[in-house]
Coordinates of C-alpha atoms in Angstrom, one line a residue:
X30 CA -2.1 -4.1 -36.1
X31 CA -5.8 -4.6 -35.9
X32 CA -7.3 -7.3 -33.6
X33 CA -9.1 -10.2 -35.3
X34 CA -12.8 -10.4 -34.7
X35 CA -15.1 -13.3 -34.6
X36 CA -18.9 -13.6 -33.8
X37 CA -20.7 -15.7 -31.3
X38 CA -24.5 -15.4 -31.3
X39 CA -25.6 -18.6 -29.6
X40 CA -26.4 -16.6 -26.4
X41 CA -28.3 -13.5 -27.4
X42 CA -28.0 -10.7 -24.9
X43 CA -30.3 -7.7 -25.2
X44 CA -32.2 -5.3 -23.0
X45 CA -35.4 -6.0 -24.8
X46 CA -35.8 -9.5 -26.4
X47 CA -37.8 -9.7 -29.6
X48 CA -41.3 -8.7 -28.4
X49 CA -43.4 -9.3 -31.5
X50 CA -43.5 -5.6 -32.4
X51 CA -43.2 -4.7 -36.1
X52 CA -42.1 -1.1 -36.1
X53 CA -43.9 -0.7 -39.5
X54 CA -41.7 2.2 -40.5
X55 CA -43.3 2.5 -43.9
X56 CA -46.4 4.0 -42.2
X57 CA -44.6 6.9 -40.5
X58 CA -45.1 9.3 -43.3
X59 CA -48.7 8.2 -44.2
X60 CA -50.8 10.7 -42.3
X61 CA -54.1 9.1 -43.3
X62 CA -53.0 5.7 -42.1
X63 CA -51.7 7.2 -38.8
X64 CA -54.9 9.0 -38.2
X65 CA -56.9 5.8 -38.8
X66 CA -54.6 3.9 -36.6
X67 CA -54.9 6.4 -33.8
X68 CA -58.7 6.3 -33.9
X69 CA -58.9 2.5 -34.0
X70 CA -60.6 1.0 -30.9
X71 CA -57.8 -1.6 -30.3
X72 CA -55.0 1.0 -30.4
X73 CA -53.1 1.4 -27.1
X74 CA -51.3 4.5 -25.9
X75 CA -49.0 5.3 -23.0
X76 CA -47.3 8.4 -21.7
X77 CA -43.5 8.8 -21.4
X78 CA -42.0 11.6 -19.4
X79 CA -38.5 12.1 -18.2
X80 CA -37.6 8.6 -19.2
X81 CA -40.4 7.1 -17.1
X82 CA -43.7 5.4 -17.8
X83 CA -46.5 4.2 -15.5
X84 CA -46.3 0.5 -14.7
X85 CA -48.8 -1.7 -12.9
X86 CA -49.3 -5.3 -11.8
X87 CA -51.0 -7.5 -14.3
X88 CA -53.6 -10.3 -13.6
X89 CA -51.1 -13.0 -14.5
X90 CA -48.7 -11.9 -11.7
X91 CA -46.4 -9.9 -14.0
X92 CA -45.9 -6.2 -14.6
X93 CA -47.0 -4.1 -17.6
X94 CA -47.0 -0.6 -18.9
X95 CA -50.2 1.3 -18.1
X96 CA -51.9 1.8 -21.5
X97 CA -55.2 3.3 -22.5
X98 CA -57.3 3.4 -25.7
X99 CA -56.5 6.5 -27.8
X100 CA -59.8 8.2 -27.0
X101 CA -58.8 8.1 -23.2
X102 CA -55.2 9.4 -23.8
X103 CA -54.1 12.9 -22.7
X104 CA -54.1 15.6 -25.3
X105 CA -50.8 16.5 -27.0
X106 CA -50.1 18.9 -29.9
X107 CA -47.3 17.1 -31.8
X108 CA -45.4 14.7 -29.6
X109 CA -47.2 11.5 -30.6
X110 CA -44.9 8.7 -31.6
X111 CA -46.0 5.6 -33.5
X112 CA -44.1 2.6 -32.1
X113 CA -45.4 -0.2 -34.3
X114 CA -47.9 -3.0 -34.3
X115 CA -48.0 -6.5 -32.7
X116 CA -48.9 -9.9 -34.1
X117 CA -52.6 -9.2 -33.4
X118 CA -52.6 -6.0 -35.3
X119 CA -52.8 -3.7 -32.3
X120 CA -51.1 -0.3 -32.9
X121 CA -49.0 1.3 -30.2
X122 CA -48.3 5.0 -29.7
X123 CA -46.4 6.9 -27.0
X124 CA -47.2 10.4 -25.9
X125 CA -44.4 12.7 -24.7
X126 CA -45.6 14.9 -21.9
X127 CA -44.1 17.1 -19.2
X128 CA -45.3 14.8 -16.5
X129 CA -47.0 11.5 -16.1
X130 CA -50.7 11.4 -15.5
X131 CA -52.0 10.8 -12.0
X132 CA -51.8 7.3 -10.7
X133 CA -54.6 5.2 -12.1
X134 CA -55.0 3.2 -8.9
X135 CA -53.0 2.3 -5.8
X136 CA -50.6 -0.1 -7.5
X137 CA -49.7 2.0 -10.6
X138 CA -46.4 3.7 -10.2
X139 CA -43.8 5.6 -12.3
X140 CA -40.7 3.7 -13.3
X141 CA -37.6 4.2 -15.5
X142 CA -35.9 1.5 -17.6
X143 CA -33.5 0.4 -14.9
X144 CA -36.4 -0.6 -12.7
X145 CA -39.0 -1.6 -15.3
X146 CA -36.7 -3.4 -17.7
X147 CA -36.4 -6.5 -15.5
X148 CA -40.1 -6.6 -14.8
X149 CA -41.8 -6.0 -18.1
X150 CA -42.7 -8.5 -20.8
X151 CA -40.5 -8.5 -23.9
X152 CA -43.2 -6.6 -25.8
X153 CA -43.6 -3.9 -23.2
X154 CA -39.8 -3.6 -22.7
X155 CA -39.4 -3.2 -26.4
X156 CA -42.0 -0.5 -26.6
X157 CA -40.6 1.3 -23.6
X158 CA -37.0 1.3 -24.9
X159 CA -38.3 2.7 -28.2
X160 CA -40.4 5.4 -26.5
X161 CA -37.7 6.5 -24.1
X162 CA -35.1 6.7 -26.8
X163 CA -37.3 8.9 -28.9
X164 CA -38.2 11.1 -26.0
X165 CA -34.6 11.7 -25.0
X166 CA -33.7 12.6 -28.6
X167 CA -36.7 14.9 -29.1
X168 CA -36.1 16.8 -25.9
X169 CA -32.4 17.4 -26.6
X170 CA -32.6 18.2 -30.3
X171 CA -35.3 20.9 -30.7
X172 CA -33.2 23.2 -32.8
X173 CA -31.6 22.8 -36.2
X174 CA -27.8 22.2 -36.0
X175 CA -27.4 24.0 -39.4
X176 CA -29.2 27.2 -38.9
X177 CA -30.5 27.3 -35.4
X178 CA -34.2 27.4 -36.3
X179 CA -36.7 25.5 -34.1
X180 CA -37.5 22.2 -35.8
X181 CA -40.8 20.4 -36.0
X182 CA -41.7 16.8 -35.4
X183 CA -42.4 14.6 -38.4
X184 CA -42.6 10.9 -39.4
X185 CA -44.6 10.0 -36.3
X186 CA -41.7 11.1 -34.0
X187 CA -38.8 9.7 -36.0
X188 CA -37.7 12.9 -37.8
X189 CA -37.3 16.6 -37.0
X190 CA -37.6 18.9 -39.9
X191 CA -36.3 22.5 -40.1
X192 CA -38.7 25.0 -41.6
X193 CA -35.8 27.4 -42.1
X194 CA -33.3 25.5 -44.2
X195 CA -35.2 22.3 -44.9
X196 CA -32.8 20.0 -43.2
X197 CA -34.0 16.7 -41.8
X198 CA -32.6 15.4 -38.5
X199 CA -32.8 11.8 -37.4
X200 CA -32.7 10.2 -34.0
X201 CA -29.2 10.0 -32.7
X202 CA -27.6 6.7 -31.5
X203 CA -24.1 6.7 -30.1
X204 CA -22.2 3.4 -30.5
X205 CA -20.3 2.3 -27.4
X206 CA -18.3 -0.8 -26.8
X207 CA -18.5 -2.8 -23.6
X208 CA -16.2 -5.8 -23.1
X209 CA -15.4 -8.6 -20.8
X210 CA -11.6 -9.1 -20.9
X211 CA -10.1 -12.4 -19.9
X212 CA -6.4 -13.5 -19.5
X213 CA -4.6 -16.7 -20.2
X214 CA -5.8 -18.1 -16.9
X215 CA -9.4 -17.2 -17.9
X216 CA -9.7 -14.6 -15.2
X217 CA -12.0 -11.7 -15.9
X218 CA -11.0 -8.1 -15.7
X219 CA -13.5 -5.9 -13.9
X220 CA -13.2 -2.2 -13.0
X221 CA -14.8 0.4 -10.8
X222 CA -15.5 3.9 -12.2
X223 CA -14.6 6.9 -10.0
X224 CA -18.2 8.0 -9.4
X225 CA -19.5 4.5 -8.5
X226 CA -20.2 3.4 -4.9
X227 CA -17.5 1.5 -3.1
X228 CA -17.4 -2.1 -4.2
X229 CA -19.2 -1.7 -7.5
X230 CA -17.3 -3.5 -10.3
X231 CA -18.3 -4.1 -13.9
X232 CA -16.9 -4.6 -17.4
X233 CA -14.9 -1.9 -19.1
X234 CA -16.7 0.3 -21.7
X235 CA -16.3 3.4 -23.8
X236 CA -17.6 5.3 -26.9
X237 CA -16.5 4.6 -30.4
X238 CA -14.5 7.5 -31.8
X239 CA -14.8 9.1 -35.3
X240 CA -12.9 7.1 -37.9
X241 CA -12.5 4.1 -35.7
X242 CA -13.8 0.6 -36.1
X243 CA -15.5 -1.0 -33.2
X244 CA -12.7 -3.6 -32.8
X245 CA -10.2 -0.8 -32.6
X246 CA -12.3 0.9 -30.0
X247 CA -12.2 -2.2 -27.8
X248 CA -8.5 -2.4 -28.0
X249 CA -8.0 1.4 -27.3
X250 CA -10.5 1.6 -24.5
X251 CA -9.0 -1.4 -22.6
X252 CA -5.5 0.1 -22.9
X253 CA -6.6 3.6 -21.9
X254 CA -8.7 2.6 -18.9
X255 CA -6.7 -0.3 -17.5
X256 CA -3.3 -0.4 -19.3
X257 CA -4.0 -3.9 -20.7
X258 CA -3.2 -4.9 -24.2
X259 CA -5.8 -7.2 -25.9
X260 CA -5.5 -9.4 -28.9
X261 CA -8.5 -11.4 -30.1
X262 CA -11.8 -9.6 -30.0
X263 CA -15.1 -11.5 -30.2
X264 CA -18.5 -9.8 -30.8
X265 CA -21.3 -11.2 -28.6
X266 CA -24.4 -9.1 -28.8
X267 CA -25.8 -5.5 -28.7
X268 CA -28.1 -3.7 -26.3
X269 CA -30.1 -0.5 -26.8
X270 CA -29.2 1.8 -23.9
X271 CA -31.1 5.0 -24.1
X272 CA -29.3 6.8 -21.3
X273 CA -29.7 9.0 -23.2
X274 CA -29.1 7.5 -26.6
X275 CA -26.4 4.8 -26.7
X276 CA -26.2 1.4 -28.4
X277 CA -24.0 -0.9 -26.4
X278 CA -21.9 -3.3 -28.6
X279 CA -20.9 -6.3 -26.4
X280 CA -17.5 -8.1 -26.8
X281 CA -15.2 -10.4 -25.2
X282 CA -11.5 -9.8 -25.6
X283 CA -8.4 -11.8 -24.8
X284 CA -5.6 -10.0 -22.9
X285 CA -2.0 -10.3 -24.0
X286 CA -0.7 -8.5 -21.0
X287 CA -1.7 -8.7 -17.3
X288 CA -0.2 -5.7 -15.4
X289 CA -3.0 -3.3 -14.6
X290 CA -2.4 0.5 -14.8
X291 CA -5.8 2.3 -14.4
X292 CA -6.1 5.8 -15.8
X293 CA -7.4 7.3 -12.6
X294 CA -9.9 9.5 -14.4
X295 CA -12.6 7.1 -15.5
X296 CA -11.4 3.9 -13.8
X297 CA -10.3 4.2 -10.2
X298 CA -9.6 0.5 -9.6
X299 CA -9.4 -2.7 -11.7
X300 CA -8.8 -6.3 -10.7
X301 CA -8.5 -9.7 -12.2
X302 CA -11.1 -12.2 -10.8
X303 CA -11.2 -16.0 -11.1
X304 CA -14.7 -17.4 -10.9
X305 CA -14.0 -18.4 -7.3
X306 CA -12.6 -15.0 -6.5
X307 CA -15.7 -13.3 -7.8
X308 CA -18.1 -15.7 -6.0
X309 CA -16.4 -15.1 -2.7
X310 CA -16.3 -11.3 -3.2
X311 CA -20.0 -11.1 -4.1
X312 CA -21.2 -13.4 -1.4
X313 CA -19.1 -11.5 1.2
X314 CA -20.4 -8.1 0.0
X315 CA -16.9 -6.9 -1.0
X316 CA -18.0 -6.6 -4.6
X317 CA -21.3 -5.4 -6.0
X318 CA -21.9 -6.9 -9.4
X319 CA -23.3 -5.0 -12.4
X320 CA -27.0 -4.3 -12.6
X321 CA -29.1 -7.2 -13.8
X322 CA -30.7 -5.1 -16.6
X323 CA -27.4 -4.3 -18.3
X324 CA -25.5 -6.2 -20.9
X325 CA -22.5 -6.0 -18.5
X326 CA -24.2 -8.5 -16.2
X327 CA -25.0 -10.8 -19.1
X328 CA -21.3 -10.7 -20.3
X329 CA -20.0 -11.6 -16.8
X330 CA -22.6 -14.3 -16.4
X331 CA -21.7 -15.8 -19.8
X332 CA -18.1 -16.1 -18.6
X333 CA -19.1 -17.2 -15.1
X334 CA -21.2 -20.0 -16.6
X335 CA -24.4 -19.4 -14.6
X336 CA -26.3 -16.5 -12.9
X337 CA -24.1 -14.5 -10.6
X338 CA -24.4 -15.3 -6.8
X339 CA -26.0 -13.0 -4.4
X340 CA -24.6 -11.7 -1.1
X341 CA -25.0 -14.1 1.7
X342 CA -27.3 -13.0 4.5
X343 CA -25.4 -12.2 7.7
X344 CA -27.0 -12.7 11.1
X345 CA -27.1 -9.7 13.4

């Protein structure tokens, strides 16, 4: 029996909020337009390497990606990715390189999404997510899966073409479900993966399998990881998660059983938490909550009703 599903979108939860970037996909195959966009004086370019970009403090007290005009950008043969335009008509490109350029000044520093995602503006976070996702896919899919020939970059970084058999390959995105499970007492089920540090707890999650709906995946993953049966499943929001190329589909789910039996392979420990239980556990340092950049933290906070507490400072 399939679980019913409903939607709830009053509280959007995403890694990168709408940042005013139009991806302008219709320009990706227009080489003349791309060449003109690249040479335009307002165009801005940044380098992505190994999932990192250079970030720096901004005059308004924030943090931004270090960008340069195209004529100051490092040279690259083919790995130049068009990311879109903003409301002011500025075009943005990312360059994939083997390493980041030298630091521009004392404050510029390399950062990955887990660090930069909470610091950047919605525009810069959106651009970084797009660039990192393309870089991950490009680095890991250099050969044709049909004939084994080395493929070439096309469509401004959004296609790889095979010169051998003519196949076209598109960026891969793996759908994964992530869910906050609650019981009839409105307690939340949180688990700890076997490779996480002691005390780290978060929501359950797993990949959608072939031939499976996302609702079925929620039901299956909760049962496999924690031995809990769930009934109603409610979609909340999605989050791009290019580590290396996932799309997290966030849900809440209502448990119809309560006895926990972890699988011991992915989940080492799982517990039911009331809001008070969780508050005390976090403040005492017994529990480390999920990272603030992740949709897991947003799902837990949505249930908790406000931002999660921080550990209390202990005197020496």
